[in-house]
Coordinates of C-alpha atoms in Angstrom, one line a residue:
Chain A
M81 CA 194.7 -64.3 -28.3
T82 CA 192.5 -62.1 -30.4
V83 CA 188.8 -62.3 -30.8
Y84 CA 186.7 -60.7 -33.5
L85 CA 183.8 -58.5 -32.4
P86 CA 181.2 -58.9 -35.1
I87 CA 179.3 -55.7 -34.4
A88 CA 182.2 -53.4 -33.5
E89 CA 183.8 -55.0 -36.6
L90 CA 187.3 -55.2 -35.2
S91 CA 189.6 -57.8 -33.6
V92 CA 190.6 -57.2 -30.0
N93 CA 192.9 -58.9 -27.5
I94 CA 190.5 -61.0 -25.4
F95 CA 192.7 -60.6 -22.3
I96 CA 192.5 -56.8 -22.4
I97 CA 188.7 -57.0 -22.6
L98 CA 188.6 -59.6 -19.7
G99 CA 191.0 -57.4 -17.7
M100 CA 188.8 -54.3 -18.3
G101 CA 185.7 -56.2 -17.3
A102 CA 187.3 -57.6 -14.2
A103 CA 188.8 -54.3 -13.1
V104 CA 185.5 -52.4 -13.6
G105 CA 183.6 -55.3 -12.0
F106 CA 186.0 -55.1 -9.0
L107 CA 185.5 -51.3 -8.7
S108 CA 181.8 -51.6 -9.1
G109 CA 181.6 -54.3 -6.4
M110 CA 183.9 -52.2 -4.1
F111 CA 182.0 -49.0 -4.5
G112 CA 178.5 -50.4 -5.0
V113 CA 178.0 -48.8 -8.5
G114 CA 176.9 -50.4 -11.8
G115 CA 180.2 -49.5 -13.6
G116 CA 178.6 -48.4 -16.8
F117 CA 180.2 -44.9 -16.4
L118 CA 183.6 -46.6 -16.3
I119 CA 183.2 -49.3 -18.9
T120 CA 181.9 -47.1 -21.7
P121 CA 184.8 -44.6 -21.7
L122 CA 187.3 -47.4 -21.3
L123 CA 185.9 -49.1 -24.4
I124 CA 186.0 -45.8 -26.3
F125 CA 189.7 -45.4 -25.2
Y126 CA 190.3 -48.9 -26.6
N127 CA 189.0 -47.8 -30.0
I128 CA 185.6 -49.5 -29.8
P129 CA 183.2 -47.2 -31.8
P130 CA 181.3 -45.0 -29.2
V131 CA 178.0 -46.3 -30.7
V132 CA 178.9 -49.8 -29.8
A133 CA 180.5 -48.9 -26.5
V134 CA 177.3 -47.1 -25.3
A135 CA 174.9 -49.9 -26.3
T136 CA 177.1 -52.6 -25.0
G137 CA 177.7 -50.7 -21.8
A138 CA 174.0 -50.6 -21.1
N139 CA 173.9 -54.4 -21.6
Q140 CA 176.7 -54.9 -19.1
V141 CA 174.9 -52.9 -16.5
V142 CA 172.0 -55.3 -16.6
A143 CA 174.4 -58.1 -15.4
S144 CA 176.1 -56.0 -12.8
S145 CA 172.9 -54.8 -11.2
I146 CA 170.8 -58.0 -11.1
S147 CA 172.4 -59.7 -8.1
G148 CA 172.2 -56.5 -6.0
A149 CA 168.5 -56.1 -6.9
I150 CA 167.7 -59.7 -5.9
T151 CA 169.5 -59.2 -2.6
H152 CA 167.5 -56.1 -1.9
F153 CA 164.2 -57.7 -3.0
R154 CA 164.8 -60.6 -0.5
R155 CA 165.7 -58.2 2.3
G156 CA 162.6 -56.2 1.6
T157 CA 164.5 -53.0 0.9
L158 CA 162.9 -52.5 -2.5
D159 CA 159.8 -50.3 -3.0
I160 CA 158.2 -51.9 -6.0
K161 CA 155.5 -49.1 -6.3
L162 CA 158.1 -46.3 -6.1
G163 CA 160.4 -48.3 -8.5
T164 CA 157.5 -48.6 -11.0
V165 CA 156.8 -44.9 -11.0
L166 CA 160.5 -44.3 -11.6
L167 CA 160.5 -46.9 -14.3
V168 CA 157.6 -45.2 -16.2
G169 CA 159.8 -42.1 -16.4
G170 CA 162.8 -44.2 -17.2
L171 CA 161.3 -46.0 -20.2
L172 CA 160.0 -42.7 -21.6
G173 CA 163.4 -41.1 -21.1
A174 CA 165.2 -44.1 -22.7
T175 CA 162.9 -43.9 -25.7
A176 CA 163.6 -40.1 -26.1
G177 CA 167.3 -40.8 -25.5
I178 CA 167.5 -43.4 -28.3
W179 CA 165.8 -40.9 -30.7
V180 CA 168.4 -38.2 -29.8
F181 CA 171.1 -40.8 -30.1
S182 CA 170.1 -41.8 -33.6
W183 CA 169.7 -38.2 -34.7
L184 CA 173.1 -37.2 -33.4
R185 CA 174.6 -40.2 -35.2
S186 CA 173.0 -39.2 -38.4
I187 CA 174.5 -35.7 -38.3
G188 CA 177.9 -37.0 -37.2
Q189 CA 178.0 -35.4 -33.8
L190 CA 177.4 -38.5 -31.6
D191 CA 181.0 -39.1 -30.5
L192 CA 181.4 -35.5 -29.6
F193 CA 178.2 -35.4 -27.7
I194 CA 179.0 -38.5 -25.7
A195 CA 182.4 -37.2 -24.8
I196 CA 181.1 -33.8 -23.7
L197 CA 178.3 -35.4 -21.7
Y198 CA 180.8 -37.7 -19.9
V199 CA 183.2 -34.8 -19.2
L200 CA 180.4 -32.6 -17.7
L201 CA 178.7 -35.4 -15.7
L202 CA 181.7 -37.2 -14.4
G203 CA 183.5 -33.8 -13.7
T204 CA 180.5 -32.5 -11.7
V205 CA 179.8 -35.7 -9.8
G206 CA 183.5 -36.4 -9.2
T207 CA 184.0 -32.9 -7.8
L208 CA 181.0 -33.0 -5.6
M209 CA 181.9 -36.4 -4.2
L210 CA 185.5 -35.5 -3.6
N211 CA 184.4 -32.3 -1.8
E212 CA 181.9 -34.2 0.4
S213 CA 184.3 -37.1 1.2
V214 CA 187.2 -34.8 2.1
R215 CA 185.0 -32.9 4.5
A216 CA 183.8 -36.2 5.9
L217 CA 187.3 -37.4 6.3
R218 CA 188.3 -34.1 8.1
R219 CA 185.3 -34.4 10.4
A220 CA 186.2 -38.0 11.2
S221 CA 189.8 -37.1 12.0
R222 CA 188.5 -34.4 14.4
N223 CA 186.1 -36.9 15.9
E224 CA 183.0 -34.8 15.2
P225 CA 179.7 -36.5 14.8
T226 CA 178.4 -36.6 11.2
T227 CA 175.5 -34.2 10.7
L228 CA 173.3 -35.1 7.9
K229 CA 170.3 -32.9 6.9
R230 CA 167.3 -34.5 8.5
P231 CA 165.1 -36.4 6.0
G232 CA 161.5 -35.4 6.1
H233 CA 162.3 -31.7 5.8
H234 CA 159.9 -30.2 3.4
T235 CA 161.0 -28.4 0.2
W236 CA 159.3 -27.2 -3.0
V237 CA 159.3 -30.8 -4.3
H238 CA 156.7 -31.7 -1.6
R239 CA 154.3 -29.0 -2.7
L240 CA 153.7 -30.5 -6.1
P241 CA 150.3 -32.1 -7.1
F242 CA 149.5 -35.8 -8.0
K243 CA 150.6 -37.1 -4.6
M244 CA 150.9 -40.8 -4.1
R245 CA 151.4 -42.9 -1.0
F246 CA 154.4 -45.3 -1.0
K247 CA 153.9 -47.6 1.9
K248 CA 157.2 -49.4 1.9
S249 CA 159.2 -46.1 1.8
K250 CA 156.7 -44.5 4.3
I251 CA 156.4 -41.4 2.2
Y252 CA 153.6 -39.3 0.6
L253 CA 155.1 -37.7 -2.5
S254 CA 154.0 -36.2 -5.8
A255 CA 154.6 -38.5 -8.8
I256 CA 155.9 -35.6 -10.9
P257 CA 159.5 -35.3 -9.5
I258 CA 159.8 -39.2 -9.4
V259 CA 158.8 -39.6 -13.1
A260 CA 161.0 -36.6 -14.0
L261 CA 164.0 -38.1 -12.2
G262 CA 163.3 -41.5 -13.9
F263 CA 163.1 -39.7 -17.3
C264 CA 166.5 -38.0 -16.9
I265 CA 168.1 -41.2 -15.8
G266 CA 166.5 -43.0 -18.8
V267 CA 168.0 -40.5 -21.2
L268 CA 171.4 -40.9 -19.7
T269 CA 171.1 -44.7 -20.0
S270 CA 170.4 -44.7 -23.7
V271 CA 172.8 -41.8 -24.6
M272 CA 175.7 -42.7 -22.3
G273 CA 175.3 -46.5 -21.6
V274 CA 175.2 -46.0 -17.8
G275 CA 172.7 -47.2 -15.2
G276 CA 172.7 -43.8 -13.6
G277 CA 172.8 -45.0 -10.0
F278 CA 175.5 -42.5 -9.1
I279 CA 173.0 -39.7 -9.9
M280 CA 169.8 -41.4 -9.0
V281 CA 170.8 -42.4 -5.4
P282 CA 171.9 -38.9 -4.3
A283 CA 168.9 -37.3 -6.0
M284 CA 166.5 -39.7 -4.2
I285 CA 168.1 -39.0 -0.9
Y286 CA 168.6 -35.3 -1.0
L287 CA 166.0 -34.1 -3.5
L288 CA 163.1 -36.5 -2.9
R289 CA 163.9 -37.2 0.8
I290 CA 163.3 -40.9 0.3
P291 CA 164.5 -43.0 3.3
T292 CA 168.1 -44.3 2.6
N293 CA 167.3 -48.0 3.3
V294 CA 165.0 -48.4 0.2
V295 CA 167.0 -46.1 -2.1
V296 CA 169.6 -48.4 -3.4
G297 CA 167.3 -51.4 -3.9
T298 CA 164.7 -49.3 -5.6
S299 CA 167.2 -47.6 -7.9
L300 CA 168.6 -51.0 -8.9
F301 CA 165.1 -52.2 -9.8
Q302 CA 164.6 -49.2 -12.1
I303 CA 168.1 -49.6 -13.6
I304 CA 167.6 -53.2 -14.5
F305 CA 164.5 -52.6 -16.5
V306 CA 165.7 -49.4 -18.1
T307 CA 169.1 -50.9 -19.2
A308 CA 167.4 -54.1 -20.4
Y309 CA 164.9 -52.0 -22.4
T310 CA 167.7 -49.8 -23.8
T311 CA 169.7 -52.8 -24.8
M312 CA 166.8 -54.1 -26.8
V313 CA 165.9 -50.8 -28.4
Q314 CA 169.6 -50.2 -29.3
A315 CA 169.8 -53.6 -30.8
A316 CA 166.6 -52.9 -32.8
T317 CA 167.4 -49.4 -34.1
N318 CA 171.1 -49.0 -34.2
Y319 CA 172.2 -52.7 -34.4
S320 CA 175.0 -51.6 -32.0
V321 CA 174.9 -54.2 -29.2
D322 CA 178.0 -56.4 -29.5
I323 CA 177.0 -59.7 -27.9
V324 CA 180.5 -61.1 -27.9
L325 CA 182.0 -58.0 -26.3
A326 CA 179.1 -57.8 -23.8
T327 CA 179.5 -61.5 -22.8
I328 CA 183.2 -61.2 -22.2
L329 CA 182.8 -58.0 -20.2
M330 CA 179.9 -59.4 -18.1
V331 CA 181.6 -62.7 -17.2
A332 CA 184.7 -61.0 -16.1
G333 CA 182.7 -58.2 -14.5
V334 CA 180.5 -60.3 -12.2
I335 CA 183.4 -62.3 -11.0
G336 CA 185.5 -59.2 -10.3
A337 CA 182.6 -57.6 -8.5
Q338 CA 182.4 -60.5 -6.0
Y339 CA 186.0 -59.8 -4.9
G340 CA 185.5 -56.0 -5.0
V341 CA 182.6 -56.3 -2.5
R342 CA 184.9 -58.1 -0.1
V343 CA 187.6 -55.5 -0.3
G344 CA 185.0 -52.7 -0.1
Q345 CA 183.7 -54.0 3.2
K346 CA 187.2 -53.6 4.8
L347 CA 187.5 -49.9 3.7
R348 CA 185.7 -47.0 5.3
G349 CA 182.9 -45.2 3.5
E350 CA 184.6 -41.8 3.3
Q351 CA 187.8 -43.3 2.0
L352 CA 185.9 -45.3 -0.6
R353 CA 184.0 -42.3 -1.8
A354 CA 187.2 -40.2 -2.0
L355 CA 188.9 -42.9 -4.1
L356 CA 185.8 -43.3 -6.4
A357 CA 185.7 -39.5 -6.8
L358 CA 189.4 -39.4 -7.9
L359 CA 188.7 -42.3 -10.3
V360 CA 185.7 -40.5 -11.8
L361 CA 187.7 -37.3 -12.2
A362 CA 190.6 -39.1 -13.9
V363 CA 188.2 -40.5 -16.5
A364 CA 186.6 -37.1 -17.0
L365 CA 190.0 -35.5 -17.4
R366 CA 191.2 -38.1 -19.9
L367 CA 188.1 -37.6 -22.0
A368 CA 188.4 -33.8 -21.8
V369 CA 192.0 -34.0 -23.1
T370 CA 190.8 -35.9 -26.2
L371 CA 188.3 -33.1 -26.9
V372 CA 190.9 -30.3 -26.8
V373 CA 194.0 -31.9 -28.2
T374 CA 194.4 -31.5 -32.0
P375 CA 193.4 -34.8 -33.5
A376 CA 196.0 -36.8 -35.6
D377 CA 193.6 -36.5 -38.6
L378 CA 191.0 -33.8 -39.0
Y379 CA 189.1 -36.0 -41.5
S380 CA 187.1 -39.2 -40.9
V381 CA 185.1 -41.5 -43.1
T382 CA 181.9 -43.3 -42.3
I383 CA 180.0 -45.7 -44.6
G384 CA 176.5 -44.7 -45.5
S385 CA 174.8 -41.5 -46.5
F386 CA 174.3 -40.1 -43.1
Chain B
M106 CA 181.0 -77.2 -53.6
P107 CA 184.2 -75.1 -54.0
L108 CA 186.3 -78.0 -55.1
P109 CA 184.7 -78.8 -58.5
A110 CA 184.6 -75.0 -59.2
T111 CA 188.3 -74.7 -58.5
L112 CA 189.0 -77.8 -60.7
R113 CA 187.0 -76.3 -63.5
R114 CA 189.0 -73.1 -63.2
L115 CA 192.3 -74.9 -63.2
A116 CA 191.2 -76.8 -66.3
F117 CA 190.3 -73.5 -67.9
L118 CA 193.7 -72.0 -67.1
A119 CA 195.4 -75.1 -68.4
A120 CA 193.5 -74.6 -71.6
L121 CA 194.6 -71.0 -71.7
V122 CA 198.2 -71.9 -71.4
F123 CA 198.0 -74.5 -74.2
V124 CA 195.7 -72.6 -76.5
G125 CA 197.1 -69.1 -76.0
Q126 CA 200.7 -69.7 -76.9
P127 CA 200.5 -71.6 -80.2
A128 CA 198.0 -69.1 -81.5
A129 CA 200.4 -66.3 -80.8
A130 CA 203.3 -68.3 -82.2
Q131 CA 201.6 -68.6 -85.6
V132 CA 201.7 -64.8 -86.1
P133 CA 205.0 -63.7 -87.7
F134 CA 207.0 -60.9 -86.0
G135 CA 206.0 -57.4 -86.8
E136 CA 203.1 -58.4 -89.0
A137 CA 199.8 -56.6 -88.1
T138 CA 197.2 -58.9 -86.7
T139 CA 193.8 -58.7 -88.2
A140 CA 192.0 -60.0 -85.2
K141 CA 191.6 -57.5 -82.3
E142 CA 193.6 -58.3 -79.1
G143 CA 191.6 -59.8 -76.3
L144 CA 192.0 -60.8 -72.8
E145 CA 190.9 -63.8 -70.7
I146 CA 191.0 -64.1 -66.9
G147 CA 190.5 -66.6 -64.2
T148 CA 190.8 -66.4 -60.5
S149 CA 192.2 -68.9 -58.1
T150 CA 188.9 -69.0 -56.3
S151 CA 185.4 -67.6 -56.8
E152 CA 184.5 -67.5 -53.1
I153 CA 186.5 -66.4 -50.1
A154 CA 185.4 -67.5 -46.7
I155 CA 186.2 -65.3 -43.7
A156 CA 186.5 -67.2 -40.4
S157 CA 187.3 -65.8 -37.0
D158 CA 191.1 -66.0 -37.6
F159 CA 191.0 -64.2 -40.9
R160 CA 194.0 -61.9 -41.3
G161 CA 193.5 -61.0 -44.9
A162 CA 194.1 -63.1 -48.0
D163 CA 195.8 -62.9 -51.4
L164 CA 193.8 -63.4 -54.5
T165 CA 195.7 -64.6 -57.5
I166 CA 194.3 -63.8 -60.9
F167 CA 195.6 -65.5 -64.0
G168 CA 195.0 -64.1 -67.4
A169 CA 196.1 -64.4 -71.0
L170 CA 196.3 -62.0 -73.9
T171 CA 194.8 -63.4 -77.2
N172 CA 195.9 -62.2 -80.6
A173 CA 198.7 -60.2 -79.0
D174 CA 201.4 -58.8 -81.3
E175 CA 204.7 -60.5 -80.3
L176 CA 206.8 -57.5 -81.1
L177 CA 204.7 -55.0 -79.1
L178 CA 204.6 -57.5 -76.3
A179 CA 208.4 -57.8 -76.3
I180 CA 208.9 -54.1 -76.0
G181 CA 206.3 -53.8 -73.3
Q182 CA 203.7 -51.9 -75.2
Y183 CA 200.9 -53.9 -73.6
D184 CA 199.8 -53.1 -70.0
V185 CA 197.4 -54.9 -67.8
V186 CA 195.5 -53.4 -64.9
V187 CA 193.6 -55.7 -62.5
T188 CA 191.2 -54.3 -59.9
L189 CA 189.1 -55.8 -57.2
E190 CA 186.2 -53.6 -56.3
G191 CA 184.2 -54.2 -53.1
P192 CA 180.4 -53.7 -52.7
L193 CA 179.2 -50.1 -53.5
D194 CA 177.8 -47.9 -50.8
Y195 CA 177.6 -44.2 -49.9
A196 CA 180.5 -42.8 -47.9
T197 CA 180.6 -39.6 -45.8
V198 CA 183.8 -37.7 -45.2
R199 CA 183.7 -35.3 -42.2
K200 CA 186.2 -32.6 -41.3
K201 CA 186.8 -31.3 -37.8
S202 CA 187.6 -27.8 -36.9
R203 CA 188.1 -26.0 -33.6
V204 CA 184.9 -24.5 -32.1
L205 CA 185.4 -22.8 -28.7
G206 CA 188.5 -24.8 -28.1
I207 CA 186.9 -28.2 -28.9
W208 CA 187.3 -30.2 -32.0
V209 CA 184.0 -30.6 -33.7
N210 CA 182.9 -32.1 -37.1
T211 CA 181.9 -29.0 -38.9
E212 CA 181.9 -29.9 -42.6
S213 CA 180.9 -33.1 -44.4
M214 CA 180.6 -34.5 -47.9
T215 CA 178.9 -37.7 -49.0
F216 CA 180.1 -39.6 -52.1
E217 CA 177.6 -41.8 -53.9
Q218 CA 178.2 -45.4 -54.6
V219 CA 181.8 -45.8 -54.0
P220 CA 183.4 -49.2 -53.4
A221 CA 183.9 -50.1 -49.8
S222 CA 187.2 -51.8 -50.7
Y223 CA 189.4 -51.4 -53.7
S224 CA 192.6 -53.1 -54.7
V225 CA 194.5 -52.4 -57.8
A226 CA 197.5 -54.1 -59.4
A227 CA 199.1 -53.1 -62.6
T228 CA 202.2 -53.8 -64.8
R229 CA 203.5 -50.3 -63.9
Q230 CA 202.3 -46.9 -62.6
I231 CA 198.7 -46.3 -63.5
D232 CA 199.5 -42.7 -64.5
D233 CA 202.0 -44.0 -67.0
I234 CA 199.6 -46.5 -68.4
L235 CA 196.6 -44.1 -68.7
S236 CA 198.7 -41.2 -70.1
S237 CA 196.8 -41.0 -73.3
E238 CA 193.4 -42.2 -72.1
G239 CA 191.5 -39.4 -70.3
G240 CA 188.7 -40.0 -67.9
L241 CA 189.0 -43.7 -67.2
P242 CA 187.9 -44.3 -63.6
I243 CA 190.6 -46.9 -62.9
G244 CA 192.9 -46.8 -59.8
T245 CA 192.4 -45.0 -56.6
E246 CA 193.5 -41.7 -58.0
H247 CA 191.0 -41.8 -60.9
M248 CA 188.0 -43.6 -59.4
R249 CA 184.7 -41.8 -59.5
L250 CA 184.0 -39.8 -56.4
S251 CA 180.8 -37.9 -57.1
P252 CA 179.4 -36.0 -54.2
T253 CA 175.6 -36.0 -53.5
G254 CA 173.8 -32.8 -53.3
Y255 CA 175.1 -29.3 -53.9
V256 CA 178.8 -28.6 -53.5
G257 CA 179.4 -24.9 -53.1
N258 CA 183.2 -24.8 -53.2
A259 CA 185.2 -26.7 -55.8
G260 CA 188.3 -26.4 -53.7
N261 CA 186.5 -28.3 -51.0
L262 CA 185.7 -31.1 -53.3
T263 CA 189.3 -31.8 -54.1
E264 CA 190.2 -31.6 -50.5
F265 CA 187.5 -34.1 -49.4
R266 CA 188.3 -36.5 -52.3
E267 CA 192.0 -36.5 -51.3
A268 CA 191.1 -37.0 -47.6
Y269 CA 188.8 -39.9 -48.6
R270 CA 191.5 -41.6 -50.7
R271 CA 194.2 -41.0 -48.0
L272 CA 192.0 -42.5 -45.2
K273 CA 191.0 -45.5 -47.2
L274 CA 194.6 -46.2 -48.2
A275 CA 195.8 -45.7 -44.6
G276 CA 193.0 -48.0 -43.3
G277 CA 194.1 -50.8 -45.8
L278 CA 190.7 -51.0 -47.5
Y279 CA 192.2 -49.3 -50.6
Q280 CA 195.5 -50.7 -51.8
H281 CA 197.6 -50.4 -54.9
D282 CA 200.5 -52.5 -56.1
F283 CA 202.1 -51.1 -59.3
G284 CA 204.1 -54.0 -60.5
G285 CA 201.6 -56.5 -59.0
V286 CA 200.8 -57.8 -62.5
R287 CA 203.6 -59.9 -64.0
F288 CA 203.9 -61.7 -67.3
V289 CA 204.9 -65.3 -66.6
S290 CA 205.3 -66.0 -70.3
S291 CA 205.0 -63.8 -73.3
S292 CA 201.2 -63.7 -73.2
L293 CA 200.3 -65.2 -69.9
F294 CA 200.1 -62.9 -66.8
R295 CA 199.5 -63.3 -63.1
A296 CA 198.2 -60.6 -60.8
S297 CA 198.0 -60.8 -57.0
L298 CA 195.7 -58.6 -55.1
R299 CA 195.5 -58.3 -51.4
L300 CA 192.3 -58.6 -49.5
P301 CA 192.6 -56.7 -46.2
A302 CA 191.5 -58.3 -42.9
N303 CA 188.5 -56.0 -42.6
V304 CA 187.3 -56.7 -46.2
P305 CA 183.5 -56.2 -46.4
D306 CA 181.4 -59.2 -47.3
G307 CA 179.3 -59.3 -50.4
V308 CA 179.9 -59.6 -54.1
H309 CA 183.2 -58.1 -55.2
M310 CA 184.2 -57.6 -58.8
V311 CA 187.5 -58.6 -60.4
R312 CA 188.1 -56.4 -63.4
A313 CA 191.0 -56.7 -65.8
Y314 CA 191.9 -54.1 -68.4
L315 CA 194.2 -54.5 -71.3
F316 CA 196.0 -51.4 -72.7
K317 CA 198.1 -51.0 -75.8
S318 CA 200.3 -47.9 -75.8
G319 CA 197.9 -46.2 -73.4
T320 CA 194.7 -47.2 -75.3
L321 CA 192.1 -49.4 -73.7
L322 CA 191.6 -52.5 -75.8
A323 CA 189.7 -55.0 -73.8
E324 CA 188.0 -55.4 -70.5
R325 CA 186.9 -58.5 -68.6
E326 CA 185.1 -59.0 -65.3
L327 CA 184.5 -61.8 -62.9
P328 CA 182.5 -61.8 -59.6
L329 CA 184.1 -62.9 -56.4
R330 CA 182.0 -63.7 -53.4
V331 CA 183.3 -62.8 -50.0
N332 CA 181.4 -64.6 -47.3
K333 CA 181.9 -64.3 -43.6
T334 CA 181.4 -67.8 -42.4
G335 CA 180.9 -69.4 -39.0
I336 CA 179.7 -67.8 -35.8
E337 CA 180.7 -64.2 -36.7
Q338 CA 178.5 -64.1 -39.7
Q339 CA 175.6 -65.8 -37.9
I340 CA 175.9 -63.1 -35.1
T341 CA 176.0 -60.2 -37.6
D342 CA 173.0 -61.7 -39.6
A343 CA 171.0 -62.2 -36.4
A344 CA 171.7 -58.7 -35.2
H345 CA 170.4 -57.3 -38.5
N346 CA 167.7 -59.7 -39.4
Q347 CA 166.2 -60.6 -36.0
P348 CA 167.2 -57.5 -33.9
I349 CA 164.4 -58.0 -31.3
A350 CA 165.3 -61.7 -30.7
Y351 CA 169.0 -60.7 -30.7
G352 CA 168.3 -57.9 -28.1
I353 CA 166.3 -60.3 -25.9
L354 CA 169.2 -62.8 -26.1
C355 CA 171.7 -60.1 -25.0
V356 CA 169.5 -59.3 -22.0
L357 CA 169.0 -63.0 -21.1
I358 CA 172.8 -63.5 -21.1
A359 CA 173.2 -60.6 -18.8
L360 CA 170.5 -61.9 -16.4
V361 CA 172.0 -65.4 -16.4
T362 CA 175.5 -64.1 -15.9
G363 CA 174.6 -61.7 -13.1
W364 CA 172.4 -64.1 -11.3
G365 CA 174.6 -67.1 -11.8
A366 CA 177.6 -65.4 -10.4
S367 CA 175.8 -64.3 -7.2
L368 CA 174.5 -67.9 -6.7
M369 CA 177.9 -69.4 -7.3
F370 CA 179.7 -67.1 -4.9
R371 CA 177.1 -67.4 -2.2
K372 CA 177.6 -71.1 -1.8
K373 CA 181.3 -70.8 -1.1

């Protein structure tokens, strides 16, 4: 059964899109990630124009993050004040990102830029994660206790001015690194169609030394607003959010996520992280291959006077 | 709405059949006609609706030659070319080359006001028909492709024009069918043009050209509206005309789906 995507302007098999959404939803539930970094490249592999894949990916992340954010809000593991400071940076970053996105599109380098960014980011994150989880697995097999660096240890980040007190997180921290982190994540959201949780969470824990219990909830709070904002700005400037594609992906994704969560609870953390790392590296590799292999046609046509 | 229009066209075609032939029959063989040869055309429809299951359509164009010379007609000296031209827009062709091992778009050329889609049917090869007529922009090989701005290298221009034609033909938006125009009687012809599944919406132009021994004698044109109907068009319109509301709707759907699923699964 085919369905016509009005914005992507092509007909696709609805079952492939449903399967893609369910699979990414399952993985995102299992690993506790938004799934944008998987859905966007998958859509590109399925010949959806990257412009549409990125904008629709951001929309999909809104749906996959909302239930997690609500849960953390109920449990009280969400620092609204910290989230708002992150959000200020996020909205600024998303706005700057959209501007860069439109400019790259006009000079015909958007697809290349998205692919390179994905290869670099997924390659780095995947390698770091694999490294860390393999070491953790080795330690676990030797029955050594896990030794995390103690939070609260002061670094250069804690000597910056404009300090603010975040009661819920029980930290006293400069607003500058928080806004800067939010800004970087906002740029990634609008340029890559990801929520950015897989970068924001480690950065909050290791760079800003924010207590782990509020990190996930607070990052989800920022992600929802930034992805929602990005969806609207993409819709208004590039007309590139495909509502049909997004709806199919979201419905399949949220259902898949519910089952993924159940499977995820049965697996051990280090194993999960090692699996996710391999998956991330596989996506990065697949994208890297498309950059290097000689294309079937060196020429391409776009409508309009870009 | 479409039914009366179709009926009117059918009546017009019937008139063509009955009027066209006796007029030609009155002219003795071989005798030069004083009146100039002409051409009349009619299409099977003036509007094409694209629904969600649209897989392309065939458009049939009927036409008649008026005041045609029977003898020249019999030896095939008359040729008819029918084109269907989509809405005009700019088109940019980009060329990739290897930079530090990675394929990058390095060169580009923008052509002004080229049809987004183009189908051509003719009685025989366009090049044979146009042999004595230089510079007519008919057919994919001869259509006007003028670049915007300054083009430094003339060799590049040919290269980019060829790439444009090749890509458009490969994508199905440009098509040609030499032999797609057939005479059903001595002066009545029928042409069928293919509309691809991804035909752009807007006003298309049906153009018919009559040639005698390679010289253009007459030209007729008719507009053809291609409308995307139903939910697809409403979505496309909403995305372009009310982008903010459309964006808000996308976000709302996401919120409802995400929240709804977590509520549904919690109860179980």
